[in-house]
Amino acid sequence: VLASKGIERKTLLRPSQVVQEVLGVASSRVVVLSGPSFAREVCLRYPTAVVAASTSLEAAQRVQQWFTTEYFRVYTSQDVVGTELGGALKNVIAIAAGVADGLGFGQNTRAALIARGLVEISRLGERLGAQAITFWGLAGVGDLVLTCTGDLSRNRQVGLRLGRGERLEEILSGMQMVAEGVNTVYSAVALAEKYQVEMPITEAVYRVLVEGIQPRVAVLELMGRRLKEEFGGL
Amino acid sequence: VLASKGIERKTLLRPSQVVQEVLGVASSRVVVLSGPSFAREVCLRYPTAVVAASTSLEAAQRVQQWFTTEYFRVYTSQDVVGTELGGALKNVIAIAAGVADGLGFGQNTRAALIARGLVEISRLGERLGAQAITFWGLAGVGDLVLTCTGDLSRNRQVGLRLGRGERLEEILSGMQMVAEGVNTVYSAVALAEKYQVEMPITEAVYRVLVEGIQPRVAVLELMGRRLKEEFGGL
């Protein structure tokens, strides 16, 4: 059984948990496949690398064998929680990166949002039982970079248009596919509050999307926070 | 005293070590400033975040206070080794990312090179006394992403042109500024050998730049390596 990305808004369950519940199977029967992989590029046979994660290494290795080709490389992992959270939480950061680009800021700003976004994602992940190292791999950094810089990313597109001054309702009404980050931001903020984790970028996205503050104000608030050690909060 | 990026090819010394030696000052007097910061964008006052690292937290905090403005945010760190190595080693990965783009591969490939490149850089860094976490911050991931995706990056440009089939001599003869990765790859491979660290992407760049193998062959070799756990080698 393979599961997709996200965190269910009402129950805060991850997809693999939903799959286990609905199908009534053990976690060792569920494998999560995640990583930087725009479907269109996989179809074009561009070299792609992903992670197959399962509580059962044997199950992950089976998926690794099944899915590996000369252009699709699969690594195994036993950190299902981290692999799923990386895929879900990165969508919120991608909205922030899109907003910065839409406001006309440069690549320094985007790179800073990616690096600091990664810190806060991994901070929450660890509290939820993930291994920090997973966020520094394909399902973390890899997927985050793809989604924050790739124009095929719907979450980035939502941010871009917000940054250019469009309203959220307007943007969403014209989209055929779901920009998952717009839903995930509710779950992420709820989890951050519950586990008392500081997530300034995620909270800024929430304030823009849900509370309707101006994107430029949100960026200035982020830059004006108290000066600190880079990993002081970890 | 502030030092710049690189690893000296003959002595394998980092810039801060060279500065200490030449000026005869203690390490506590040297602060390294690094992170995703194209100079052109800093001049344009785009929001930028960097790290000031010193063995003396007090010295780093002084630089933090001096350099911080409303568009330039400085975090402190006491990991000088990691901060310098992140800035140097990322240039080699940027050449690899450029090569992949020059060959016409997509964003999946580039994201995979960034994520896996980060793993091998941090692996070497830890052996050299850096803290792994520094590589997941602004001077690591942040600078790596900027250099691998930003068209202002000279290292990326060298890779792009190699991927399109130009010869290295031809490319370098036309460049006004130094693409540091072309020199750093010698130091990186020497250090990887000395400390017995597996660095497949760095070694592939070395084979293309120094041994002259075809970029496409190097990519296929990378994809065809033995299947493994994502962090099995750490």
CSV table of C-alpha atoms in Angstrom, one decimal:
chain,number,residue,atom,x,y,z
A,1,VAL,CA,0.0,0.0,0.0
A,2,LEU,CA,1.3,3.4,-0.9
A,3,ALA,CA,0.1,6.7,0.6
A,4,SER,CA,0.1,10.3,-0.6
A,5,LYS,CA,1.1,13.6,1.1
A,6,GLY,CA,-0.7,15.9,3.7
A,7,ILE,CA,-2.0,16.1,7.2
A,8,GLU,CA,-5.7,15.7,7.6
A,9,ARG,CA,-7.1,19.0,8.9
A,10,LYS,CA,-9.6,17.6,11.4
A,11,THR,CA,-7.9,14.6,12.8
A,12,LEU,CA,-4.3,15.8,12.2
A,13,LEU,CA,-3.6,12.2,10.9
A,14,ARG,CA,-0.9,11.6,8.3
A,15,PRO,CA,-1.9,9.7,5.1
A,16,SER,CA,-0.3,6.4,6.1
A,17,GLN,CA,-2.3,6.6,9.3
A,18,VAL,CA,-5.5,7.1,7.4
A,19,VAL,CA,-4.6,4.2,5.1
A,20,GLN,CA,-3.9,1.9,8.0
A,21,GLU,CA,-7.2,2.9,9.6
A,22,VAL,CA,-9.4,2.6,6.5
A,23,LEU,CA,-7.9,-0.6,5.2
A,24,GLY,CA,-7.2,-2.1,8.7
A,25,VAL,CA,-3.6,-3.1,7.9
A,26,ALA,CA,-0.5,-3.0,10.1
A,27,SER,CA,2.1,-0.2,9.7
A,28,SER,CA,4.5,-2.8,8.4
A,29,ARG,CA,2.3,-3.2,5.3
A,30,VAL,CA,2.4,0.5,4.4
A,31,VAL,CA,5.2,2.2,2.4
A,32,VAL,CA,5.4,5.9,1.8
A,33,LEU,CA,7.1,7.1,-1.4
A,34,SER,CA,8.3,10.7,-1.2
A,35,GLY,CA,10.9,13.1,-2.6
A,36,PRO,CA,11.5,15.7,-5.3
A,37,SER,CA,9.5,14.2,-8.2
A,38,PHE,CA,7.4,16.4,-10.5
A,39,ALA,CA,5.3,13.7,-12.2
A,40,ARG,CA,5.8,15.3,-15.6
A,41,GLU,CA,9.6,15.0,-15.3
A,42,VAL,CA,9.4,11.4,-14.2
A,43,CYS,CA,7.4,10.7,-17.4
A,44,LEU,CA,10.1,12.4,-19.4
A,45,ARG,CA,12.6,10.0,-17.7
A,46,TYR,CA,14.7,12.7,-16.2
A,47,PRO,CA,17.0,11.3,-13.4
A,48,THR,CA,14.9,11.4,-10.2
A,49,ALA,CA,15.7,10.2,-6.6
A,50,VAL,CA,13.1,9.5,-3.9
A,51,VAL,CA,12.7,7.7,-0.5
A,52,ALA,CA,10.6,4.6,0.2
A,53,ALA,CA,9.9,4.7,4.0
A,54,SER,CA,8.2,2.0,6.1
A,55,THR,CA,8.5,0.8,9.6
A,56,SER,CA,9.4,-2.5,8.0
A,57,LEU,CA,12.8,-2.2,6.2
A,58,GLU,CA,11.9,-5.3,4.2
A,59,ALA,CA,8.7,-3.7,2.9
A,60,ALA,CA,10.6,-0.6,2.0
A,61,GLN,CA,13.3,-2.6,0.2
A,62,ARG,CA,10.6,-4.4,-1.8
A,63,VAL,CA,9.2,-1.1,-3.1
A,64,GLN,CA,12.8,0.0,-3.7
A,65,GLN,CA,13.4,-3.0,-6.0
A,66,TRP,CA,10.0,-2.6,-7.7
A,67,PHE,CA,10.3,1.1,-8.5
A,68,THR,CA,14.0,1.5,-9.3
A,69,THR,CA,14.9,2.0,-13.0
A,70,GLU,CA,18.0,3.5,-14.6
A,71,TYR,CA,16.4,7.0,-14.3
A,72,PHE,CA,14.4,6.5,-11.0
A,73,ARG,CA,16.5,5.9,-7.9
A,74,VAL,CA,14.9,4.8,-4.7
A,75,TYR,CA,16.6,5.0,-1.2
A,76,THR,CA,15.1,3.3,1.8
A,77,SER,CA,14.2,4.8,5.2
A,78,GLN,CA,12.5,3.6,8.3
A,79,ASP,CA,11.3,7.1,9.3
A,80,VAL,CA,7.7,7.2,8.1
A,81,VAL,CA,6.8,10.2,10.2
A,82,GLY,CA,9.6,12.4,9.0
A,83,THR,CA,9.1,11.3,5.3
A,84,GLU,CA,5.4,12.2,5.4
A,85,LEU,CA,5.9,15.5,7.4
A,86,GLY,CA,8.6,16.7,5.0
A,87,GLY,CA,6.3,16.2,2.1
A,88,ALA,CA,3.4,18.0,3.8
A,89,LEU,CA,5.0,20.9,5.7
A,90,LYS,CA,7.2,22.0,2.8
A,91,ASN,CA,4.1,23.2,0.9
A,92,VAL,CA,3.6,25.9,3.5
A,93,ILE,CA,7.2,27.1,3.1
A,94,ALA,CA,6.7,27.1,-0.7
A,95,ILE,CA,3.8,29.5,-0.4
A,96,ALA,CA,6.2,31.8,1.6
A,97,ALA,CA,8.9,31.5,-1.1
A,98,GLY,CA,6.3,32.3,-3.8
A,99,VAL,CA,5.1,35.4,-1.8
A,100,ALA,CA,8.7,36.7,-1.6
A,101,ASP,CA,9.2,36.2,-5.3
A,102,GLY,CA,5.8,37.8,-6.1
A,103,LEU,CA,6.8,40.8,-4.0
A,104,GLY,CA,9.9,41.2,-6.3
A,105,PHE,CA,12.5,40.1,-3.8
A,106,GLY,CA,15.5,38.2,-5.0
A,107,GLN,CA,17.1,34.8,-4.6
A,108,ASN,CA,18.8,35.7,-1.3
A,109,THR,CA,15.4,36.0,0.3
A,110,ARG,CA,14.2,32.8,-1.2
A,111,ALA,CA,17.3,30.9,-0.1
A,112,ALA,CA,16.9,32.3,3.4
A,113,LEU,CA,13.2,31.2,3.6
A,114,ILE,CA,14.2,27.7,2.5
A,115,ALA,CA,17.0,27.4,5.0
A,116,ARG,CA,15.1,28.8,7.9
A,117,GLY,CA,11.9,27.0,6.8
A,118,LEU,CA,13.8,23.8,7.0
A,119,VAL,CA,14.9,24.5,10.6
A,120,GLU,CA,11.3,25.1,11.8
A,121,ILE,CA,9.9,22.1,9.9
A,122,SER,CA,12.5,19.8,11.4
A,123,ARG,CA,11.9,21.3,14.9
A,124,LEU,CA,8.2,20.4,14.7
A,125,GLY,CA,9.0,17.0,13.1
A,126,GLU,CA,11.2,16.0,16.0
A,127,ARG,CA,8.5,16.8,18.5
A,128,LEU,CA,6.2,14.6,16.5
A,129,GLY,CA,8.6,11.6,16.6
A,130,ALA,CA,10.4,12.1,13.3
A,131,GLN,CA,14.2,11.8,13.0
A,132,ALA,CA,15.7,15.2,12.3
A,133,ILE,CA,18.1,13.7,9.7
A,134,THR,CA,15.1,12.8,7.4
A,135,PHE,CA,14.5,16.5,6.8
A,136,TRP,CA,18.1,16.9,5.5
A,137,GLY,CA,17.4,14.3,2.8
A,138,LEU,CA,15.4,13.8,-0.3
A,139,ALA,CA,12.0,14.0,1.4
A,140,GLY,CA,13.0,17.1,3.3
A,141,VAL,CA,15.5,19.5,1.6
A,142,GLY,CA,15.1,17.8,-1.8
A,143,ASP,CA,11.3,18.2,-1.9
A,144,LEU,CA,11.4,21.6,-0.3
A,145,VAL,CA,13.9,23.0,-2.8
A,146,LEU,CA,11.9,21.6,-5.7
A,147,THR,CA,8.6,23.0,-4.5
A,148,CYS,CA,10.1,26.4,-3.6
A,149,THR,CA,11.9,26.9,-6.9
A,150,GLY,CA,10.0,24.9,-9.4
A,151,ASP,CA,7.4,26.6,-11.5
A,152,LEU,CA,5.4,23.4,-11.7
A,153,SER,CA,4.6,23.8,-8.0
A,154,ARG,CA,1.0,24.9,-7.3
A,155,ASN,CA,1.9,26.1,-3.8
A,156,ARG,CA,4.6,28.4,-5.1
A,157,GLN,CA,2.1,29.7,-7.7
A,158,VAL,CA,-0.4,30.6,-5.0
A,159,GLY,CA,2.3,32.5,-3.1
A,160,LEU,CA,3.5,34.3,-6.3
A,161,ARG,CA,0.0,35.6,-7.0
A,162,LEU,CA,-0.6,36.6,-3.4
A,163,GLY,CA,2.7,38.5,-3.5
A,164,ARG,CA,1.6,40.3,-6.6
A,165,GLY,CA,-1.5,41.5,-4.8
A,166,GLU,CA,-4.2,39.0,-5.8
A,167,ARG,CA,-6.8,37.8,-3.2
A,168,LEU,CA,-6.8,34.2,-2.1
A,169,GLU,CA,-10.4,33.5,-3.1
A,170,GLU,CA,-9.7,34.8,-6.6
A,171,ILE,CA,-6.6,32.6,-6.9
A,172,LEU,CA,-8.2,29.4,-5.6
A,173,SER,CA,-11.4,29.7,-7.6
A,174,GLY,CA,-9.3,29.6,-10.8
A,175,MET,CA,-7.3,26.6,-9.9
A,176,GLN,CA,-8.1,23.1,-11.2
A,177,MET,CA,-5.8,21.2,-8.8
A,178,VAL,CA,-5.4,21.5,-5.0
A,179,ALA,CA,-2.5,23.6,-3.6
A,180,GLU,CA,-2.1,21.4,-0.5
A,181,GLY,CA,-0.2,24.1,1.5
A,182,VAL,CA,-3.4,26.2,1.8
A,183,ASN,CA,-4.9,23.4,3.9
A,184,THR,CA,-1.8,22.1,5.6
A,185,VAL,CA,-1.1,25.6,7.1
A,186,TYR,CA,-4.1,25.0,9.5
A,187,SER,CA,-2.8,21.7,10.6
A,188,ALA,CA,0.8,23.0,10.9
A,189,VAL,CA,-0.2,26.0,13.1
A,190,ALA,CA,-2.4,23.7,15.2
A,191,LEU,CA,0.5,21.3,15.8
A,192,ALA,CA,3.0,24.1,16.4
A,193,GLU,CA,0.7,25.4,19.2
A,194,LYS,CA,0.0,22.0,20.7
A,195,TYR,CA,3.6,21.1,20.9
A,196,GLN,CA,4.9,24.7,21.6
A,197,VAL,CA,7.2,24.9,18.6
A,198,GLU,CA,8.3,28.2,17.2
A,199,MET,CA,7.5,28.3,13.5
A,200,PRO,CA,7.7,32.0,12.4
A,201,ILE,CA,7.5,31.4,8.6
A,202,THR,CA,4.6,29.0,8.9
A,203,GLU,CA,2.8,31.5,11.2
A,204,ALA,CA,3.5,34.3,8.7
A,205,VAL,CA,1.9,32.3,6.0
A,206,TYR,CA,-1.1,31.6,8.2
A,207,ARG,CA,-1.4,35.3,8.9
A,208,VAL,CA,-1.4,36.1,5.2
A,209,LEU,CA,-3.7,33.3,4.1
A,210,VAL,CA,-6.2,33.2,7.0
A,211,GLU,CA,-6.0,36.6,8.8
A,212,GLY,CA,-5.5,38.5,5.5
A,213,ILE,CA,-2.5,40.7,6.5
A,214,GLN,CA,-0.4,42.2,3.8
A,215,PRO,CA,2.4,40.0,2.5
A,216,ARG,CA,4.9,42.8,2.7
A,217,VAL,CA,4.1,43.4,6.4
A,218,ALA,CA,4.6,39.6,7.1
A,219,VAL,CA,8.1,39.7,5.5
A,220,LEU,CA,9.1,42.8,7.5
A,221,GLU,CA,7.9,41.1,10.7
A,222,LEU,CA,10.0,38.1,9.9
A,223,MET,CA,13.1,40.2,9.3
A,224,GLY,CA,12.6,42.3,12.4
A,225,ARG,CA,12.5,39.5,15.0
A,226,ARG,CA,14.9,39.4,17.9
A,227,LEU,CA,18.5,38.6,16.8
A,228,LYS,CA,19.7,35.2,17.8
A,229,GLU,CA,21.9,32.1,17.5
A,230,GLU,CA,21.2,30.2,14.3
A,231,PHE,CA,20.2,27.0,16.1
A,232,GLY,CA,19.5,28.5,19.5
A,233,GLY,CA,15.9,27.4,19.6
A,234,LEU,CA,16.5,23.8,18.8
B,1,VAL,CA,38.8,40.4,10.9
B,2,LEU,CA,36.5,38.8,8.3
B,3,ALA,CA,37.6,36.0,6.0
B,4,SER,CA,36.3,34.9,2.6
B,5,LYS,CA,35.4,31.4,1.1
B,6,GLY,CA,37.5,28.5,-0.1
B,7,ILE,CA,40.0,25.8,0.9
B,8,GLU,CA,43.6,26.6,-0.1
B,9,ARG,CA,44.7,23.9,-2.6
B,10,LYS,CA,48.2,23.3,-1.4
B,11,THR,CA,47.9,23.6,2.3
B,12,LEU,CA,44.2,22.6,2.6
B,13,LEU,CA,43.8,25.5,5.0
B,14,ARG,CA,40.5,27.4,5.3
B,15,PRO,CA,40.5,31.2,4.9
B,16,SER,CA,40.2,31.9,8.6
B,17,GLN,CA,43.3,29.8,9.2
B,18,VAL,CA,45.2,31.7,6.6
B,19,VAL,CA,44.1,35.0,8.1
B,20,GLN,CA,45.2,33.8,11.6
B,21,GLU,CA,48.5,32.7,10.3
B,22,VAL,CA,49.2,35.8,8.2
B,23,LEU,CA,48.1,38.3,10.7
B,24,GLY,CA,49.2,36.4,13.7
B,25,VAL,CA,45.9,36.8,15.6
B,26,ALA,CA,44.0,34.4,17.8
B,27,SER,CA,40.9,32.5,16.5
B,28,SER,CA,38.7,34.5,18.9
B,29,ARG,CA,39.6,37.6,16.8
B,30,VAL,CA,38.4,36.1,13.5
B,31,VAL,CA,34.7,36.1,12.4
B,32,VAL,CA,33.5,34.4,9.3
B,33,LEU,CA,30.4,35.8,7.6
B,34,SER,CA,28.7,33.4,5.2
B,35,GLY,CA,25.3,32.5,3.8
B,36,PRO,CA,23.1,33.0,0.7
B,37,SER,CA,24.0,36.5,-0.3
B,38,PHE,CA,24.5,37.5,-3.9
B,39,ALA,CA,26.2,40.9,-3.5
B,40,ARG,CA,24.1,42.5,-6.2
B,41,GLU,CA,20.9,41.6,-4.3
B,42,VAL,CA,22.3,42.9,-0.9
B,43,CYS,CA,23.0,46.2,-2.7
B,44,LEU,CA,19.3,46.2,-3.9
B,45,ARG,CA,18.3,45.8,-0.2
B,46,TYR,CA,16.5,42.5,-0.8
B,47,PRO,CA,15.9,40.7,2.5
B,48,THR,CA,19.0,38.6,3.2
B,49,ALA,CA,20.0,36.3,6.1
B,50,VAL,CA,23.5,35.2,6.9
B,51,VAL,CA,25.6,33.6,9.7
B,52,ALA,CA,28.5,35.3,11.6
B,53,ALA,CA,30.7,32.5,13.1
B,54,SER,CA,33.5,32.7,15.5
B,55,THR,CA,35.0,30.6,18.3
B,56,SER,CA,34.2,33.6,20.4
B,57,LEU,CA,30.4,34.1,20.7
B,58,GLU,CA,31.1,37.6,21.9
B,59,ALA,CA,33.0,38.5,18.7
B,60,ALA,CA,30.3,36.9,16.5
B,61,GLN,CA,27.7,39.0,18.4
B,62,ARG,CA,29.6,42.1,17.8
B,63,VAL,CA,29.6,41.5,14.0
B,64,GLN,CA,25.9,40.6,14.3
B,65,GLN,CA,25.2,44.0,15.8
B,66,TRP,CA,27.4,45.9,13.3
B,67,PHE,CA,26.0,44.3,10.2
B,68,THR,CA,22.3,43.9,11.0
B,69,THR,CA,19.9,46.2,9.2
B,70,GLU,CA,16.2,46.0,8.5
B,71,TYR,CA,17.0,44.0,5.3
B,72,PHE,CA,20.1,42.2,6.4
B,73,ARG,CA,19.6,39.7,9.2
B,74,VAL,CA,22.7,38.1,10.9
B,75,TYR,CA,22.5,34.9,13.1
B,76,THR,CA,25.5,33.9,15.2
B,77,SER,CA,27.2,30.5,15.3
B,78,GLN,CA,30.3,29.1,17.0
B,79,ASP,CA,31.0,26.6,14.3
B,80,VAL,CA,33.7,28.3,12.2
B,81,VAL,CA,34.8,25.0,10.5
B,82,GLY,CA,31.3,24.2,9.3
B,83,THR,CA,30.5,27.7,8.2
B,84,GLU,CA,33.6,27.9,6.1
B,85,LEU,CA,33.3,24.4,4.6
B,86,GLY,CA,29.6,24.9,3.7
B,87,GLY,CA,30.6,28.0,1.7
B,88,ALA,CA,33.5,26.2,-0.1
B,89,LEU,CA,32.2,22.7,-0.8
B,90,LYS,CA,28.8,23.9,-2.1
B,91,ASN,CA,30.5,25.3,-5.2
B,92,VAL,CA,31.4,21.8,-6.4
B,93,ILE,CA,27.8,20.7,-6.0
B,94,ALA,CA,26.7,23.8,-8.0
B,95,ILE,CA,28.9,22.7,-10.9
B,96,ALA,CA,27.1,19.3,-10.8
B,97,ALA,CA,23.7,21.0,-10.7
B,98,GLY,CA,24.7,23.2,-13.7
B,99,VAL,CA,25.9,20.1,-15.6
B,100,ALA,CA,22.6,18.4,-15.1
B,101,ASP,CA,20.7,21.5,-16.3
B,102,GLY,CA,23.1,21.9,-19.2
B,103,LEU,CA,22.4,18.3,-20.3
B,104,GLY,CA,18.7,19.2,-20.4
B,105,PHE,CA,17.5,17.3,-17.3
B,106,GLY,CA,14.8,18.8,-15.2
B,107,GLN,CA,14.2,20.1,-11.7
B,108,ASN,CA,13.9,16.6,-10.1
B,109,THR,CA,17.5,15.9,-11.0
B,110,ARG,CA,18.7,19.2,-9.7
B,111,ALA,CA,16.8,18.8,-6.4
B,112,ALA,CA,18.2,15.3,-6.0
B,113,LEU,CA,21.8,16.6,-6.5
B,114,ILE,CA,21.2,19.3,-3.9
B,115,ALA,CA,19.8,16.9,-1.3
B,116,ARG,CA,22.4,14.2,-1.9
B,117,GLY,CA,25.2,16.8,-2.2
B,118,LEU,CA,24.3,18.1,1.2
B,119,VAL,CA,24.6,14.6,2.7
B,120,GLU,CA,28.1,14.2,1.3
B,121,ILE,CA,29.3,17.7,2.2
B,122,SER,CA,28.1,17.3,5.8
B,123,ARG,CA,29.7,13.9,6.0
B,124,LEU,CA,33.1,15.3,5.1
B,125,GLY,CA,32.5,18.3,7.3
B,126,GLU,CA,31.8,16.2,10.4
B,127,ARG,CA,35.1,14.3,9.8
B,128,LEU,CA,36.9,17.7,9.7
B,129,GLY,CA,35.4,18.8,13.0
B,130,ALA,CA,32.3,20.7,11.9
B,131,GLN,CA,28.9,20.3,13.5
B,132,ALA,CA,26.5,18.6,11.1
B,133,ILE,CA,23.7,21.0,12.0
B,134,THR,CA,25.6,23.9,10.4
B,135,PHE,CA,25.1,22.3,7.0
B,136,TRP,CA,21.4,22.4,7.5
B,137,GLY,CA,21.4,26.1,8.0
B,138,LEU,CA,22.0,29.3,6.1
B,139,ALA,CA,25.7,28.7,5.4
B,140,GLY,CA,24.9,25.1,4.3
B,141,VAL,CA,21.5,24.5,2.7
B,142,GLY,CA,20.9,28.2,2.2
B,143,ASP,CA,24.1,28.9,0.3
B,144,LEU,CA,23.9,25.6,-1.6
B,145,VAL,CA,20.4,26.3,-2.9
B,146,LEU,CA,21.3,29.8,-3.9
B,147,THR,CA,24.4,28.7,-5.8
B,148,CYS,CA,22.7,25.7,-7.4
B,149,THR,CA,19.6,27.5,-8.7
B,150,GLY,CA,20.8,31.2,-9.1
B,151,ASP,CA,21.9,32.3,-12.5
B,152,LEU,CA,24.3,34.8,-10.9
B,153,SER,CA,26.4,31.8,-9.7
B,154,ARG,CA,29.6,31.4,-11.6
B,155,ASN,CA,30.0,27.8,-10.6
B,156,ARG,CA,26.6,27.0,-11.9
B,157,GLN,CA,27.5,28.7,-15.2
B,158,VAL,CA,30.6,26.6,-15.6
B,159,GLY,CA,28.5,23.5,-15.1
B,160,LEU,CA,25.8,24.6,-17.5
B,161,ARG,CA,28.4,25.2,-20.3
B,162,LEU,CA,30.1,21.8,-19.6
B,163,GLY,CA,26.7,20.1,-19.8
B,164,ARG,CA,26.1,21.8,-23.2
B,165,GLY,CA,29.3,20.3,-24.5
B,166,GLU,CA,31.9,23.1,-24.2
B,167,ARG,CA,35.4,22.3,-23.0
B,168,LEU,CA,36.7,23.5,-19.6
B,169,GLU,CA,39.6,25.5,-21.0
B,170,GLU,CA,37.4,27.4,-23.4
B,171,ILE,CA,34.9,28.2,-20.6
B,172,LEU,CA,37.6,29.4,-18.1
B,173,SER,CA,39.5,31.5,-20.6
B,174,GLY,CA,36.4,33.6,-21.2
B,175,MET,CA,35.6,34.3,-17.6
B,176,GLN,CA,36.6,37.5,-15.8
B,177,MET,CA,35.9,36.2,-12.3
B,178,VAL,CA,36.9,33.0,-10.6
B,179,ALA,CA,34.6,30.0,-10.3
B,180,GLU,CA,35.9,28.8,-7.0
B,181,GLY,CA,34.5,25.3,-7.4
B,182,VAL,CA,37.0,24.5,-10.1
B,183,ASN,CA,39.8,24.8,-7.6
B,184,THR,CA,37.9,23.5,-4.6
B,185,VAL,CA,37.2,20.2,-6.2
B,186,TYR,CA,40.9,19.3,-5.9
B,187,SER,CA,40.9,20.1,-2.2
B,188,ALA,CA,37.6,18.3,-1.7
B,189,VAL,CA,38.7,15.1,-3.4
B,190,ALA,CA,42.0,15.2,-1.5
B,191,LEU,CA,40.2,15.6,1.8
B,192,ALA,CA,37.7,12.9,1.0
B,193,GLU,CA,40.5,10.5,0.3
B,194,LYS,CA,42.5,11.4,3.3
B,195,TYR,CA,39.5,11.0,5.6
B,196,GLN,CA,37.9,8.1,3.7
B,197,VAL,CA,34.6,9.8,3.1
B,198,GLU,CA,32.4,8.7,0.2
B,199,MET,CA,31.5,11.8,-1.9
B,200,PRO,CA,30.1,10.4,-5.2
B,201,ILE,CA,28.9,13.8,-6.6
B,202,THR,CA,32.1,15.6,-5.8
B,203,GLU,CA,34.1,12.7,-7.3
B,204,ALA,CA,31.9,12.8,-10.5
B,205,VAL,CA,32.6,16.6,-10.9
B,206,TYR,CA,36.3,15.8,-10.5
B,207,ARG,CA,36.1,13.1,-13.2
B,208,VAL,CA,34.4,15.6,-15.5
B,209,LEU,CA,36.7,18.6,-14.8
B,210,VAL,CA,40.0,16.9,-14.3
B,211,GLU,CA,39.8,13.5,-16.1
B,212,GLY,CA,37.6,14.8,-18.9
B,213,ILE,CA,34.9,12.1,-18.9
B,214,GLN,CA,31.6,12.9,-20.6
B,215,PRO,CA,29.1,14.6,-18.3
B,216,ARG,CA,26.3,12.3,-19.4
B,217,VAL,CA,28.5,9.3,-18.4
B,218,ALA,CA,29.1,10.8,-15.0
B,219,VAL,CA,25.4,11.2,-14.4
B,220,LEU,CA,24.6,7.7,-15.4
B,221,GLU,CA,27.3,6.4,-13.1
B,222,LEU,CA,25.7,8.3,-10.2
B,223,MET,CA,22.3,6.8,-10.9
B,224,GLY,CA,23.6,3.3,-11.3
B,225,ARG,CA,25.3,3.0,-7.9
B,226,ARG,CA,24.3,0.2,-5.5
B,227,LEU,CA,20.9,0.8,-4.0
B,228,LYS,CA,21.0,1.7,-0.3
B,229,GLU,CA,19.5,3.3,2.8
B,230,GLU,CA,19.3,7.1,2.5
B,231,PHE,CA,21.6,7.7,5.5
B,232,GLY,CA,23.2,4.3,5.6
B,233,GLY,CA,26.7,5.7,5.0
B,234,LEU,CA,26.6,8.2,7.8
